Amino acid sequence: MIYVKDLLKLKSFKEFKLVSGESGLNRSVSWPNIAQTTSISEWLVGGDVILMTGVGLEISEEFLTNIVVEAAQGQAACIIMLLHPKHIKSIPDSVIKVASDRHLALFTAPWETKLFEVIGSISMVVANDRLEERMHNEFLERLLAGEINIEDPLYVKYFEKYNLLDRKVVVTIKYDFKGKSSKNGKGVYYSERIMTEMMQSFMGYFEEINYLNKYNRQTFIISVSDMNEKKIVDTIKTIYYTFNKQFADIQMQMGIGKVTHKVKNGDCASGENMKEVLEHQSQELMKSYQQAKTTVKAIQKKGVFYYKELGIYQLLFYIDDKERINEFVENYIFPVMEYDRRYNQSLLDTLREYLENGLNVTQTAQSLYIHRNTMIKRIEKIEELLECSLKDADTCNQIFNAVKIYDLFLNSN
């Protein structure tokens, strides 16, 4: 992925001056475009590097402000304005502020700038990056699908190039953009932008990642070196909850596979030893990936889970007969579910909270923000509906299993 900050390394950008929007240097770049119309919103696709001379246009402070606003709304990468006494003389302070407020990088460039060189250099960098990313994705797809031939020297080279021989964890994310998929006909770029922002979120917490974008699914192979398991999982969950809060309208499920074992002698391996190392690491990464995918399947709406948190319920993913699973759930908690549906109540939520709080009435009441006496009445109603006593350990265990299975497999609300 190419970002605006990467363009600063180009020779053609040497004379450009960043006048506003430094916080927008992490925007991704799709392609360069020259703006020669009074409005640009109609043709923006997202990630555009906009070059503007002002020739043939009536330049005013209001006009420049509108262009910046449209660029920001259209998710442009940045704007480059060529300065000339007869066209765009300078950038007004108000326009600089608008760009800064919208985190859009705004550059000025000398009039002598050769646009064809700028466009050519940007196009070349983007094209090369796309080729590299395609090769990277193809390798990761084959690796995680178990299609790697470790006898092939090329794959050994890729393992080393992408630093895949240290301790890793695989995270899989599934997105549902709903109405966003057709928003202004720019759904493809919108989904790419969301995935890019998620990638940057992971980069902010972990030193090194490999990523794979495919349709509305994203997979990360994260280097975790000597981080302990709890810190790894807590960090990934922090990324999820922060991102989910920012993009609350997007349905997102995130599954975390188990952390791979540290590769022994990976740095000094060679010959047959290297073959063993690659076989081991390939299997470890495949296993973590499958676990992450399985965990995503367990999440019905929104959520984030670590594979190990599924506990014994992992085994249910290998049962093809879903009707049997549904039958088990109904045998234990159907009367409560039916009561909630008929009377628009939430006894199942109460039951779940009560079981998760170890049958502690006071603690559950506090969690649900209800009076203790109200809580007691709800428990009595649940026992009446289920025709059982929740004081019986075996009964509670079966009911708790039914609730957990319902949440993992059947609850889509």
Coordinates of C-alpha atoms in Angstrom, one line a residue:
M1 CA 0.0 0.0 0.0
I2 CA 1.3 3.4 -1.0
Y3 CA 0.6 6.4 1.3
V4 CA 1.1 10.2 0.8
K5 CA 4.1 10.1 3.0
D6 CA 5.8 7.7 0.6
L7 CA 5.4 10.2 -2.3
L8 CA 7.7 12.6 -0.4
K9 CA 10.6 10.4 -1.3
L10 CA 10.0 10.9 -5.0
K11 CA 12.4 13.2 -6.9
S12 CA 9.4 15.0 -8.5
F13 CA 8.2 16.0 -5.0
K14 CA 11.4 17.6 -4.1
E15 CA 10.3 21.2 -4.7
F16 CA 6.8 20.7 -3.2
K17 CA 5.9 22.3 0.1
L18 CA 3.4 20.8 2.6
V19 CA 1.4 23.8 3.8
S20 CA -1.4 22.0 5.7
G21 CA -2.8 18.6 6.7
E22 CA 0.3 16.9 8.0
S23 CA -2.0 14.4 9.8
G24 CA -3.2 13.3 6.4
L25 CA 0.1 11.9 5.2
N26 CA -1.1 8.4 6.1
R27 CA -3.9 8.5 3.5
S28 CA -3.6 5.8 0.9
V29 CA -2.9 6.6 -2.8
S30 CA -4.8 5.1 -5.7
W31 CA -3.9 7.3 -8.7
P32 CA -3.0 10.8 -9.8
N33 CA -5.6 13.1 -11.5
I34 CA -5.5 16.7 -12.9
A35 CA -8.4 18.9 -11.8
Q36 CA -9.5 21.4 -14.4
T37 CA -13.2 21.7 -13.5
T38 CA -15.1 23.9 -11.1
S39 CA -16.2 20.8 -9.1
I40 CA -14.3 17.6 -8.6
S41 CA -16.7 15.5 -6.5
E42 CA -18.2 13.8 -9.6
W43 CA -15.0 12.0 -10.6
L44 CA -13.3 11.3 -7.3
V45 CA -12.9 7.6 -6.6
G46 CA -10.9 7.8 -3.4
G47 CA -7.2 7.9 -2.9
D48 CA -6.8 10.5 -5.7
V49 CA -3.7 12.7 -5.8
I50 CA -5.2 15.9 -7.2
L51 CA -3.0 18.2 -9.2
M52 CA -4.5 21.7 -9.8
T53 CA -3.1 24.6 -11.9
G54 CA -6.2 26.9 -11.8
V55 CA -5.8 27.6 -15.6
G56 CA -9.2 28.5 -17.1
L57 CA -10.9 28.7 -13.7
E58 CA -12.1 31.7 -11.7
I59 CA -9.9 31.4 -8.6
S60 CA -11.2 32.7 -5.3
E61 CA -10.9 31.9 -1.6
E62 CA -14.4 30.4 -1.7
F63 CA -13.5 28.3 -4.8
L64 CA -10.4 26.9 -3.2
T65 CA -12.2 26.1 0.1
N66 CA -14.9 24.2 -1.8
I67 CA -12.3 22.2 -3.7
V68 CA -10.6 21.2 -0.4
V69 CA -14.0 20.2 1.1
E70 CA -14.9 18.1 -1.9
A71 CA -11.6 16.4 -1.9
A72 CA -11.9 15.6 1.8
Q73 CA -15.4 14.3 1.4
G74 CA -14.4 12.2 -1.6
Q75 CA -11.5 10.6 0.4
A76 CA -8.8 12.1 -1.9
A77 CA -5.2 11.3 -0.9
C78 CA -3.9 14.9 -1.2
I79 CA -4.0 18.1 -3.2
I80 CA -1.1 19.7 -5.0
M81 CA -1.7 23.3 -6.2
L82 CA 0.8 25.0 -8.6
L83 CA 1.3 28.6 -7.8
H84 CA 1.2 31.4 -10.4
P85 CA 0.5 35.2 -10.1
K86 CA -2.3 34.9 -12.8
H87 CA -3.9 31.8 -11.4
I88 CA -3.5 30.4 -7.9
K89 CA -1.4 33.2 -6.3
S90 CA -1.2 31.7 -2.8
I91 CA -3.2 29.6 -0.4
P92 CA -5.4 31.6 1.9
D93 CA -5.1 30.9 5.7
S94 CA -8.8 29.9 5.7
V95 CA -8.2 27.2 3.1
I96 CA -5.1 26.0 5.0
K97 CA -7.3 25.6 8.1
V98 CA -10.0 23.7 6.3
A99 CA -7.4 21.3 5.0
S100 CA -5.9 20.9 8.4
D101 CA -9.3 20.3 10.1
R102 CA -10.1 17.6 7.5
H103 CA -6.7 15.9 7.8
L104 CA -6.1 16.4 4.1
A105 CA -2.5 17.0 3.0
L106 CA -2.2 20.2 0.9
F107 CA 0.9 20.9 -1.1
T108 CA 2.1 23.9 -3.1
A109 CA 4.4 23.4 -6.1
P110 CA 6.4 25.8 -8.4
W111 CA 4.7 26.7 -11.7
E112 CA 7.6 25.2 -13.6
T113 CA 6.7 21.7 -12.3
K114 CA 6.4 19.2 -15.1
L115 CA 3.0 17.5 -14.5
F116 CA 3.8 14.6 -16.7
E117 CA 6.8 13.8 -14.6
V118 CA 4.8 14.0 -11.4
I119 CA 2.0 11.8 -12.8
G120 CA 4.5 9.4 -14.3
S121 CA 6.4 8.9 -11.1
I122 CA 3.3 8.5 -8.9
S123 CA 1.8 6.0 -11.5
M124 CA 5.0 4.0 -11.5
V125 CA 5.2 3.8 -7.7
V126 CA 1.5 2.7 -7.4
A127 CA 1.8 0.2 -10.2
N128 CA 5.0 -1.4 -8.7
D129 CA 3.3 -1.5 -5.3
R130 CA 0.2 -3.2 -6.7
L131 CA 2.4 -5.8 -8.4
E132 CA 4.3 -6.5 -5.2
E133 CA 1.1 -6.6 -3.1
R134 CA -0.4 -9.1 -5.6
M135 CA 2.7 -11.4 -5.3
H136 CA 2.6 -11.0 -1.5
N137 CA -1.1 -11.9 -1.4
E138 CA -0.7 -14.9 -3.6
F139 CA 2.1 -16.3 -1.5
L140 CA 0.2 -15.8 1.8
E141 CA -3.0 -17.4 0.3
R142 CA -1.0 -20.5 -0.8
L143 CA 0.8 -20.6 2.5
L144 CA -2.3 -20.5 4.6
A145 CA -4.1 -23.0 2.3
G146 CA -1.2 -25.5 2.7
E147 CA -0.2 -25.3 -0.9
I148 CA 3.5 -24.3 -0.3
N149 CA 6.2 -26.5 -1.7
I150 CA 9.0 -26.0 0.8
E151 CA 11.4 -27.6 -1.7
D152 CA 11.1 -24.6 -3.9
P153 CA 13.9 -22.1 -3.2
L154 CA 11.5 -19.2 -4.1
Y155 CA 9.3 -20.0 -1.2
V156 CA 12.2 -20.1 1.2
K157 CA 13.2 -16.7 -0.1
Y158 CA 9.6 -15.4 0.6
F159 CA 9.6 -16.8 4.1
E160 CA 12.8 -14.8 4.8
K161 CA 11.6 -11.7 2.9
Y162 CA 8.4 -11.5 4.8
N163 CA 10.0 -12.5 8.1
L164 CA 7.6 -15.4 8.7
L165 CA 10.0 -17.5 10.8
D166 CA 9.4 -15.9 14.2
R167 CA 6.6 -16.3 16.7
K168 CA 3.2 -15.3 15.1
V169 CA -0.5 -15.1 15.7
V170 CA -3.1 -15.0 12.9
V171 CA -6.1 -12.8 13.1
T172 CA -9.0 -13.0 10.6
I173 CA -11.6 -10.2 10.2
K174 CA -14.9 -10.4 8.4
Y175 CA -16.7 -7.2 7.4
D176 CA -20.3 -6.4 6.4
F177 CA -20.6 -2.9 5.0
K178 CA -24.4 -3.2 4.4
G179 CA -25.6 0.0 2.7
K180 CA -22.1 1.3 2.4
S181 CA -21.4 -1.1 -0.4
S182 CA -23.4 1.0 -2.9
K183 CA -22.8 4.4 -1.3
N184 CA -22.3 6.8 -4.2
G185 CA -21.1 3.9 -6.3
K186 CA -17.8 4.0 -4.3
G187 CA -18.3 0.9 -2.3
V188 CA -15.0 -0.8 -3.4
Y189 CA -12.9 2.2 -2.3
Y190 CA -14.9 2.5 0.9
S191 CA -14.2 -1.1 1.9
E192 CA -10.5 -0.7 0.9
R193 CA -10.2 2.5 3.0
I194 CA -11.7 0.7 6.1
M195 CA -9.3 -2.2 5.6
T196 CA -6.4 0.2 5.2
E197 CA -7.3 1.9 8.4
M198 CA -7.6 -1.4 10.2
M199 CA -4.1 -2.3 8.9
Q200 CA -2.7 1.0 10.2
S201 CA -4.3 0.3 13.6
F202 CA -2.4 -3.0 13.8
M203 CA 0.8 -1.3 12.7
G204 CA 0.4 1.1 15.6
Y205 CA 0.5 -1.7 18.1
F206 CA 2.7 -4.3 16.6
E207 CA 6.2 -4.0 15.1
E208 CA 5.6 -6.1 12.0
I209 CA 2.6 -7.6 10.2
N210 CA 1.8 -9.4 7.0
Y211 CA -1.7 -8.8 5.7
L212 CA -4.0 -10.4 3.2
N213 CA -7.1 -8.5 1.8
K214 CA -9.7 -10.6 0.0
Y215 CA -13.2 -9.4 -0.7
N216 CA -14.7 -8.4 2.7
R217 CA -12.3 -10.5 4.7
Q218 CA -8.9 -9.5 6.0
T219 CA -6.2 -11.7 7.5
F220 CA -3.2 -10.5 9.6
I221 CA -0.1 -12.5 10.4
I222 CA 1.4 -10.6 13.4
S223 CA 4.9 -10.9 14.8
V224 CA 4.5 -11.1 18.6
S225 CA 8.2 -11.9 19.6
D226 CA 8.2 -12.4 23.4
M227 CA 4.8 -10.9 24.2
N228 CA 2.8 -13.1 26.6
E229 CA -0.4 -14.5 25.4
K230 CA -2.7 -12.3 27.6
K231 CA -1.0 -9.1 26.4
I232 CA -1.3 -10.2 22.8
V233 CA -5.0 -11.0 23.0
D234 CA -5.8 -7.9 25.1
T235 CA -4.0 -5.7 22.6
I236 CA -5.9 -7.1 19.6
K237 CA -9.2 -6.7 21.5
T238 CA -8.3 -3.1 22.2
I239 CA -7.8 -2.6 18.5
Y240 CA -11.2 -4.2 17.8
Y241 CA -13.1 -2.1 20.4
T242 CA -11.5 1.1 19.4
F243 CA -12.2 0.5 15.7
N244 CA -15.7 -0.7 16.4
K245 CA -16.5 2.5 18.3
Q246 CA -15.2 4.6 15.4
F247 CA -17.1 2.7 12.8
A248 CA -20.2 1.6 14.7
D249 CA -22.3 1.1 11.5
I250 CA -20.0 -1.7 10.2
Q251 CA -20.7 -5.3 11.2
M252 CA -17.3 -6.7 12.0
Q253 CA -16.3 -10.1 13.4
M254 CA -12.7 -10.7 14.5
G255 CA -11.2 -14.1 15.3
I256 CA -7.8 -14.7 16.9
G257 CA -6.0 -18.0 16.4
K258 CA -3.6 -19.5 18.9
V259 CA -0.1 -18.1 19.1
T260 CA 2.5 -20.2 17.2
H261 CA 5.3 -21.8 19.0
K262 CA 8.7 -20.1 18.8
V263 CA 10.8 -21.5 15.9
K264 CA 13.9 -23.2 17.3
N265 CA 17.2 -22.4 15.6
G266 CA 15.3 -20.6 12.9
D267 CA 18.0 -17.9 12.4
C268 CA 20.8 -20.4 11.8
A269 CA 18.9 -23.1 10.0
S270 CA 20.1 -24.5 6.7
G271 CA 19.7 -27.6 4.5
E272 CA 17.5 -30.3 6.0
N273 CA 17.2 -28.4 9.2
M274 CA 15.7 -25.4 7.3
K275 CA 13.2 -27.8 5.7
E276 CA 12.1 -29.0 9.1
V277 CA 11.8 -25.4 10.3
L278 CA 9.7 -24.4 7.3
E279 CA 7.4 -27.4 7.6
H280 CA 6.9 -26.7 11.3
Q281 CA 6.2 -23.0 10.8
S282 CA 3.9 -23.6 7.8
Q283 CA 1.8 -26.0 9.9
E284 CA 1.7 -23.6 12.8
L285 CA 0.5 -20.7 10.6
M286 CA -2.1 -22.9 8.9
K287 CA -3.4 -24.1 12.2
S288 CA -3.6 -20.5 13.7
Y289 CA -5.3 -19.4 10.5
Q290 CA -7.9 -22.2 10.6
Q291 CA -8.6 -21.4 14.3
A292 CA -9.1 -17.7 13.5
K293 CA -11.5 -18.6 10.7
T294 CA -13.4 -21.0 13.0
T295 CA -13.7 -18.3 15.7
V296 CA -15.1 -15.8 13.2
K297 CA -17.8 -18.3 12.3
A298 CA -18.7 -18.4 16.0
I299 CA -19.6 -14.7 16.0
Q300 CA -23.1 -14.1 14.8
K301 CA -23.2 -10.3 14.6
K302 CA -20.4 -8.2 16.1
G303 CA -17.6 -9.3 18.3
V304 CA -14.0 -10.5 18.9
F305 CA -13.0 -13.9 20.3
Y306 CA -9.8 -15.7 21.0
Y307 CA -9.9 -19.3 19.8
K308 CA -9.1 -20.7 23.2
E309 CA -12.0 -18.8 24.7
L310 CA -14.4 -21.1 22.8
G311 CA -13.2 -24.0 25.1
I312 CA -15.1 -27.2 24.5
Y313 CA -17.5 -25.4 22.1
Q314 CA -14.7 -25.6 19.5
L315 CA -15.8 -29.2 18.9
L316 CA -19.3 -28.2 17.8
F317 CA -17.9 -26.7 14.6
Y318 CA -17.2 -30.2 13.4
I319 CA -20.8 -31.2 13.8
D320 CA -22.7 -30.9 10.5
D321 CA -26.1 -31.5 11.8
K322 CA -27.1 -28.0 13.1
E323 CA -30.6 -29.3 13.9
R324 CA -29.2 -31.4 16.6
I325 CA -27.5 -28.4 18.1
N326 CA -30.7 -26.4 17.9
E327 CA -32.6 -29.3 19.5
F328 CA -30.1 -29.4 22.4
V329 CA -30.6 -25.6 23.1
E330 CA -34.4 -25.9 22.9
N331 CA -34.5 -28.8 25.3
Y332 CA -33.0 -26.6 28.0
I333 CA -33.9 -22.9 27.4
F334 CA -36.8 -22.8 24.9
P335 CA -39.5 -21.9 27.5
V336 CA -37.5 -18.8 28.5
M337 CA -36.9 -17.8 24.8
E338 CA -40.5 -18.2 24.0
Y339 CA -41.6 -16.2 27.1
D340 CA -39.3 -13.3 26.0
R341 CA -40.6 -13.4 22.4
R342 CA -44.3 -13.5 23.5
Y343 CA -44.1 -10.8 26.2
N344 CA -41.1 -8.8 24.9
Q345 CA -39.1 -9.5 28.0
S346 CA -35.4 -10.3 28.6
L347 CA -35.3 -13.2 30.9
L348 CA -32.6 -15.0 28.8
D349 CA -30.3 -12.0 29.3
T350 CA -31.0 -12.2 33.0
L351 CA -30.3 -15.9 33.0
R352 CA -27.0 -15.5 31.1
E353 CA -25.8 -12.7 33.4
Y354 CA -26.8 -14.8 36.5
L355 CA -24.9 -17.8 35.3
E356 CA -21.8 -15.8 34.3
N357 CA -21.8 -14.2 37.8
G358 CA -21.7 -17.5 39.5
L359 CA -25.3 -17.4 40.7
N360 CA -24.6 -14.3 42.7
V361 CA -27.9 -12.5 43.0
T362 CA -26.5 -9.2 44.3
Q363 CA -23.7 -9.0 41.7
T364 CA -26.1 -9.8 38.9
A365 CA -28.6 -7.2 40.0
Q366 CA -25.9 -4.6 40.0
S367 CA -24.8 -5.7 36.5
L368 CA -28.3 -5.3 35.2
Y369 CA -29.0 -2.1 37.2
I370 CA -32.1 -3.6 38.8
H371 CA -33.2 -4.0 42.5
R372 CA -32.2 -7.2 44.2
N373 CA -35.8 -8.1 44.9
T374 CA -36.6 -7.7 41.2
M375 CA -33.7 -10.0 40.4
I376 CA -35.0 -12.7 42.8
K377 CA -38.5 -12.5 41.2
R378 CA -36.9 -13.0 37.8
I379 CA -34.9 -16.1 38.9
E380 CA -38.1 -17.5 40.4
K381 CA -39.9 -17.0 37.0
I382 CA -37.0 -18.6 35.1
E383 CA -37.1 -21.6 37.4
E384 CA -40.9 -21.8 37.0
L385 CA -40.6 -21.8 33.2
L386 CA -37.7 -24.3 33.1
E387 CA -39.3 -26.4 35.8
C388 CA -36.0 -26.8 37.6
S389 CA -33.9 -25.4 40.4
L390 CA -30.9 -23.3 39.5
K391 CA -29.3 -24.4 42.8
D392 CA -28.6 -27.8 41.2
A393 CA -25.0 -27.8 39.9
D394 CA -25.6 -30.3 37.1
T395 CA -28.7 -28.5 35.9
C396 CA -27.0 -25.1 35.9
N397 CA -24.1 -26.6 33.9
Q398 CA -26.4 -27.9 31.2
I399 CA -28.4 -24.7 31.0
F400 CA -25.2 -22.6 30.9
N401 CA -23.9 -24.8 28.0
A402 CA -27.2 -24.3 26.2
V403 CA -27.0 -20.5 26.6
K404 CA -23.4 -20.4 25.3
I405 CA -24.2 -22.6 22.3
Y406 CA -27.2 -20.4 21.5
D407 CA -24.9 -17.3 21.6
L408 CA -22.2 -18.9 19.5
F409 CA -24.3 -20.7 16.9
L410 CA -27.9 -19.5 16.8
N411 CA -28.2 -15.9 18.1
S412 CA -28.1 -13.4 15.2
N413 CA -29.5 -10.5 17.2

